[in-house]
Amino acid sequence: MTQALLVILYLVAAAILIPLIAALGFWLKGADSIALPGLGIIIATPLLVAVLAVAEVGAILCAAYCVRYLPAARMLFGE
C-alpha cells in the first residue's frame, strides 16, 4: 500500500515539475501572464511559478514522509 502511494506521489511530483519548467521558461522569456483561453482566465506568471514550486515541494515532502513507512527504510533508519 505504501509503495503504491509512494509511486503515485513520485508521478504527481513529476507531473508538477513539467509545467513548472514551462512556466519558468515563459517567465524568463519575458511573459508577464499566461492566458488559458479554454478556461477563460489569465494567470500572472510569477504567481503560477510560486504556486507550482510550493506544490512541488509539498509533493516531495509527502513522498519523503511516506518513505519512512517502507520496510527497507525501517531497516536502514533503525526503527
CSV table of N, CA and C in Angstrom, one decimal:
chain,number,residue,atom,x,y,z
A,1,MET,N,0.8,-1.2,0.0
A,1,MET,CA,0.0,0.0,0.0
A,1,MET,C,0.9,1.3,0.0
A,2,THR,N,1.9,1.3,0.9
A,2,THR,CA,2.7,2.4,1.0
A,2,THR,C,3.6,2.6,-0.3
A,3,GLN,N,4.0,1.5,-0.9
A,3,GLN,CA,4.8,1.6,-2.1
A,3,GLN,C,4.0,2.2,-3.2
A,4,ALA,N,2.7,1.8,-3.3
A,4,ALA,CA,1.8,2.4,-4.4
A,4,ALA,C,1.6,3.9,-4.1
A,5,LEU,N,1.4,4.3,-2.9
A,5,LEU,CA,1.3,5.7,-2.6
A,5,LEU,C,2.5,6.5,-2.9
A,6,LEU,N,3.7,5.9,-2.7
A,6,LEU,CA,4.9,6.5,-3.0
A,6,LEU,C,5.1,6.7,-4.5
A,7,VAL,N,4.8,5.7,-5.2
A,7,VAL,CA,4.9,5.8,-6.7
A,7,VAL,C,3.9,6.8,-7.2
A,8,ILE,N,2.7,6.9,-6.7
A,8,ILE,CA,1.8,7.9,-7.1
A,8,ILE,C,2.3,9.3,-6.8
A,9,LEU,N,2.9,9.5,-5.6
A,9,LEU,CA,3.5,10.8,-5.2
A,9,LEU,C,4.6,11.2,-6.1
A,10,TYR,N,5.5,10.2,-6.5
A,10,TYR,CA,6.5,10.5,-7.4
A,10,TYR,C,6.0,10.9,-8.8
A,11,LEU,N,5.0,10.3,-9.3
A,11,LEU,CA,4.3,10.7,-10.5
A,11,LEU,C,3.7,12.0,-10.4
A,12,VAL,N,3.1,12.4,-9.3
A,12,VAL,CA,2.5,13.7,-9.1
A,12,VAL,C,3.6,14.7,-9.1
A,13,ALA,N,4.7,14.5,-8.4
A,13,ALA,CA,5.8,15.4,-8.4
A,13,ALA,C,6.4,15.6,-9.8
A,14,ALA,N,6.5,14.6,-10.6
A,14,ALA,CA,6.9,14.7,-12.0
A,14,ALA,C,5.9,15.5,-12.8
A,15,ALA,N,4.6,15.3,-12.6
A,15,ALA,CA,3.6,16.0,-13.3
A,15,ALA,C,3.6,17.4,-13.0
A,16,ILE,N,4.0,17.8,-11.8
A,16,ILE,CA,4.0,19.2,-11.4
A,16,ILE,C,5.3,19.9,-11.9
A,17,LEU,N,6.4,19.1,-12.0
A,17,LEU,CA,7.7,19.6,-12.4
A,17,LEU,C,7.6,20.1,-13.9
A,18,ILE,N,6.9,19.4,-14.8
A,18,ILE,CA,6.9,19.8,-16.2
A,18,ILE,C,6.3,21.1,-16.4
A,19,PRO,N,5.1,21.4,-15.9
A,19,PRO,CA,4.5,22.8,-16.0
A,19,PRO,C,5.3,23.8,-15.3
A,20,LEU,N,6.0,23.5,-14.2
A,20,LEU,CA,6.9,24.4,-13.5
A,20,LEU,C,8.0,24.8,-14.4
A,21,ILE,N,8.6,23.9,-15.1
A,21,ILE,CA,9.7,24.2,-16.0
A,21,ILE,C,9.2,25.1,-17.2
A,22,ALA,N,8.1,24.7,-17.7
A,22,ALA,CA,7.5,25.5,-18.8
A,22,ALA,C,7.2,27.0,-18.3
A,23,ALA,N,6.6,27.1,-17.1
A,23,ALA,CA,6.3,28.4,-16.6
A,23,ALA,C,7.5,29.2,-16.4
A,24,LEU,N,8.6,28.6,-15.9
A,24,LEU,CA,9.8,29.3,-15.7
A,24,LEU,C,10.4,29.8,-17.0
A,25,GLY,N,10.3,28.9,-18.0
A,25,GLY,CA,10.8,29.3,-19.3
A,25,GLY,C,10.0,30.5,-19.9
A,26,PHE,N,8.7,30.5,-19.8
A,26,PHE,CA,7.9,31.6,-20.2
A,26,PHE,C,8.3,32.9,-19.5
A,27,TRP,N,8.5,32.8,-18.2
A,27,TRP,CA,8.8,33.9,-17.3
A,27,TRP,C,10.2,34.5,-17.7
A,28,LEU,N,11.1,33.6,-18.0
A,28,LEU,CA,12.5,34.1,-18.4
A,28,LEU,C,12.4,34.7,-19.8
A,29,LYS,N,11.5,34.3,-20.6
A,29,LYS,CA,11.4,34.9,-21.9
A,29,LYS,C,10.7,36.3,-21.9
A,30,GLY,N,10.1,36.6,-20.7
A,30,GLY,CA,9.5,37.9,-20.5
A,30,GLY,C,8.0,37.9,-20.5
A,31,ALA,N,7.4,36.8,-20.4
A,31,ALA,CA,5.9,36.7,-20.4
A,31,ALA,C,5.4,37.2,-19.0
A,32,ASP,N,4.6,38.2,-18.9
A,32,ASP,CA,4.1,38.6,-17.6
A,32,ASP,C,2.8,37.8,-17.2
A,33,SER,N,2.1,37.3,-18.2
A,33,SER,CA,0.9,36.5,-17.8
A,33,SER,C,0.7,35.4,-18.9
A,34,ILE,N,0.0,34.4,-18.5
A,34,ILE,CA,-0.3,33.3,-19.3
A,34,ILE,C,-1.8,33.2,-19.4
A,35,ALA,N,-2.3,33.2,-20.7
A,35,ALA,CA,-3.7,33.1,-20.9
A,35,ALA,C,-4.1,31.7,-21.2
A,36,LEU,N,-5.2,31.3,-20.5
A,36,LEU,CA,-5.8,29.9,-20.7
A,36,LEU,C,-7.1,30.1,-21.3
A,37,PRO,N,-7.2,30.2,-22.7
A,37,PRO,CA,-8.5,30.6,-23.3
A,37,PRO,C,-9.6,29.6,-23.1
A,38,GLY,N,-9.3,28.3,-23.0
A,38,GLY,CA,-10.3,27.3,-22.8
A,38,GLY,C,-11.0,27.5,-21.4
A,39,LEU,N,-10.3,28.0,-20.4
A,39,LEU,CA,-10.9,28.2,-19.1
A,39,LEU,C,-11.3,29.7,-18.9
A,40,GLY,N,-10.8,30.6,-19.8
A,40,GLY,CA,-11.2,32.0,-19.8
A,40,GLY,C,-10.5,32.7,-18.6
A,41,ILE,N,-9.3,32.3,-18.3
A,41,ILE,CA,-8.6,33.0,-17.2
A,41,ILE,C,-7.2,33.4,-17.7
A,42,ILE,N,-6.7,34.4,-17.0
A,42,ILE,CA,-5.3,34.9,-17.3
A,42,ILE,C,-4.6,34.8,-15.9
A,43,ILE,N,-3.5,34.1,-15.9
A,43,ILE,CA,-2.7,33.9,-14.7
A,43,ILE,C,-1.4,34.6,-14.8
A,44,ALA,N,-1.0,35.4,-13.7
A,44,ALA,CA,0.3,36.0,-13.7
A,44,ALA,C,1.4,34.9,-13.6
A,45,THR,N,2.4,35.1,-14.4
A,45,THR,CA,3.4,34.1,-14.5
A,45,THR,C,4.2,33.9,-13.1
A,46,PRO,N,4.6,35.0,-12.4
A,46,PRO,CA,5.2,34.8,-11.1
A,46,PRO,C,4.3,34.0,-10.1
A,47,LEU,N,3.0,34.3,-10.1
A,47,LEU,CA,2.1,33.6,-9.2
A,47,LEU,C,2.1,32.1,-9.6
A,48,LEU,N,2.0,31.8,-10.9
A,48,LEU,CA,2.0,30.4,-11.3
A,48,LEU,C,3.2,29.7,-10.9
A,49,VAL,N,4.4,30.3,-11.1
A,49,VAL,CA,5.7,29.7,-10.7
A,49,VAL,C,5.7,29.5,-9.2
A,50,ALA,N,5.2,30.4,-8.4
A,50,ALA,CA,5.2,30.3,-6.9
A,50,ALA,C,4.3,29.2,-6.5
A,51,VAL,N,3.1,29.1,-7.1
A,51,VAL,CA,2.2,28.0,-6.7
A,51,VAL,C,2.7,26.7,-7.1
A,52,LEU,N,3.2,26.5,-8.3
A,52,LEU,CA,3.8,25.3,-8.7
A,52,LEU,C,5.0,24.8,-7.9
A,53,ALA,N,5.8,25.8,-7.5
A,53,ALA,CA,7.0,25.5,-6.7
A,53,ALA,C,6.6,25.0,-5.3
A,54,VAL,N,5.6,25.6,-4.7
A,54,VAL,CA,5.1,25.2,-3.4
A,54,VAL,C,4.5,23.8,-3.5
A,55,ALA,N,3.7,23.6,-4.6
A,55,ALA,CA,3.1,22.2,-4.8
A,55,ALA,C,4.2,21.2,-5.0
A,56,GLU,N,5.2,21.5,-5.7
A,56,GLU,CA,6.3,20.5,-5.9
A,56,GLU,C,7.0,20.2,-4.6
A,57,VAL,N,7.3,21.2,-3.8
A,57,VAL,CA,8.0,21.0,-2.5
A,57,VAL,C,7.0,20.2,-1.6
A,58,GLY,N,5.8,20.5,-1.6
A,58,GLY,CA,4.8,19.7,-0.8
A,58,GLY,C,4.7,18.2,-1.2
A,59,ALA,N,4.7,18.0,-2.5
A,59,ALA,CA,4.7,16.6,-3.0
A,59,ALA,C,5.9,15.8,-2.6
A,60,ILE,N,7.1,16.5,-2.7
A,60,ILE,CA,8.3,15.8,-2.4
A,60,ILE,C,8.4,15.6,-0.9
A,61,LEU,N,7.9,16.5,-0.1
A,61,LEU,CA,7.9,16.3,1.4
A,61,LEU,C,7.0,15.2,1.8
A,62,CYS,N,5.8,15.1,1.1
A,62,CYS,CA,4.9,14.0,1.4
A,62,CYS,C,5.5,12.6,1.0
A,63,ALA,N,6.2,12.6,-0.1
A,63,ALA,CA,6.9,11.4,-0.5
A,63,ALA,C,8.0,11.0,0.5
A,64,ALA,N,8.8,12.0,0.9
A,64,ALA,CA,9.8,11.7,1.9
A,64,ALA,C,9.3,11.2,3.2
A,65,TYR,N,8.1,11.7,3.6
A,65,TYR,CA,7.4,11.3,4.8
A,65,TYR,C,7.0,9.8,4.7
A,66,CYS,N,6.5,9.5,3.5
A,66,CYS,CA,6.0,8.1,3.2
A,66,CYS,C,7.1,7.1,3.1
A,67,VAL,N,8.3,7.5,2.8
A,67,VAL,CA,9.4,6.6,2.7
A,67,VAL,C,9.7,5.9,4.1
A,68,ARG,N,9.4,6.7,5.1
A,68,ARG,CA,9.7,6.1,6.5
A,68,ARG,C,8.9,4.9,6.8
A,69,TYR,N,7.8,4.7,6.1
A,69,TYR,CA,6.9,3.5,6.4
A,69,TYR,C,7.2,2.3,5.6
A,70,LEU,N,8.2,2.4,4.7
A,70,LEU,CA,8.6,1.2,3.9
A,70,LEU,C,9.5,0.3,4.8
A,71,PRO,N,9.4,-1.0,4.6
A,71,PRO,CA,10.2,-1.9,5.5
A,71,PRO,C,11.7,-1.8,5.3
A,72,ALA,N,12.1,-1.5,4.0
A,72,ALA,CA,13.6,-1.3,3.8
A,72,ALA,C,14.0,0.0,4.5
A,73,ALA,N,13.2,1.0,4.5
A,73,ALA,CA,13.6,2.2,5.2
A,73,ALA,C,13.7,2.0,6.7
A,74,ARG,N,12.8,1.2,7.2
A,74,ARG,CA,12.8,1.0,8.7
A,74,ARG,C,14.1,0.3,9.1
A,75,MET,N,14.6,-0.6,8.2
A,75,MET,CA,15.8,-1.3,8.5
A,75,MET,C,17.0,-0.4,8.4
A,76,LEU,N,17.0,0.5,7.4
A,76,LEU,CA,18.1,1.5,7.3
A,76,LEU,C,18.1,2.5,8.4
A,77,PHE,N,17.0,3.0,8.8
A,77,PHE,CA,17.0,4.0,9.9
A,77,PHE,C,16.9,3.5,11.3
A,78,GLY,N,16.8,2.2,11.4
A,78,GLY,CA,16.8,1.5,12.7
A,78,GLY,C,15.5,1.7,13.5
A,79,GLU,N,14.4,1.9,12.9
A,79,GLU,CA,13.1,2.0,13.6
A,79,GLU,C,12.5,0.7,13.8
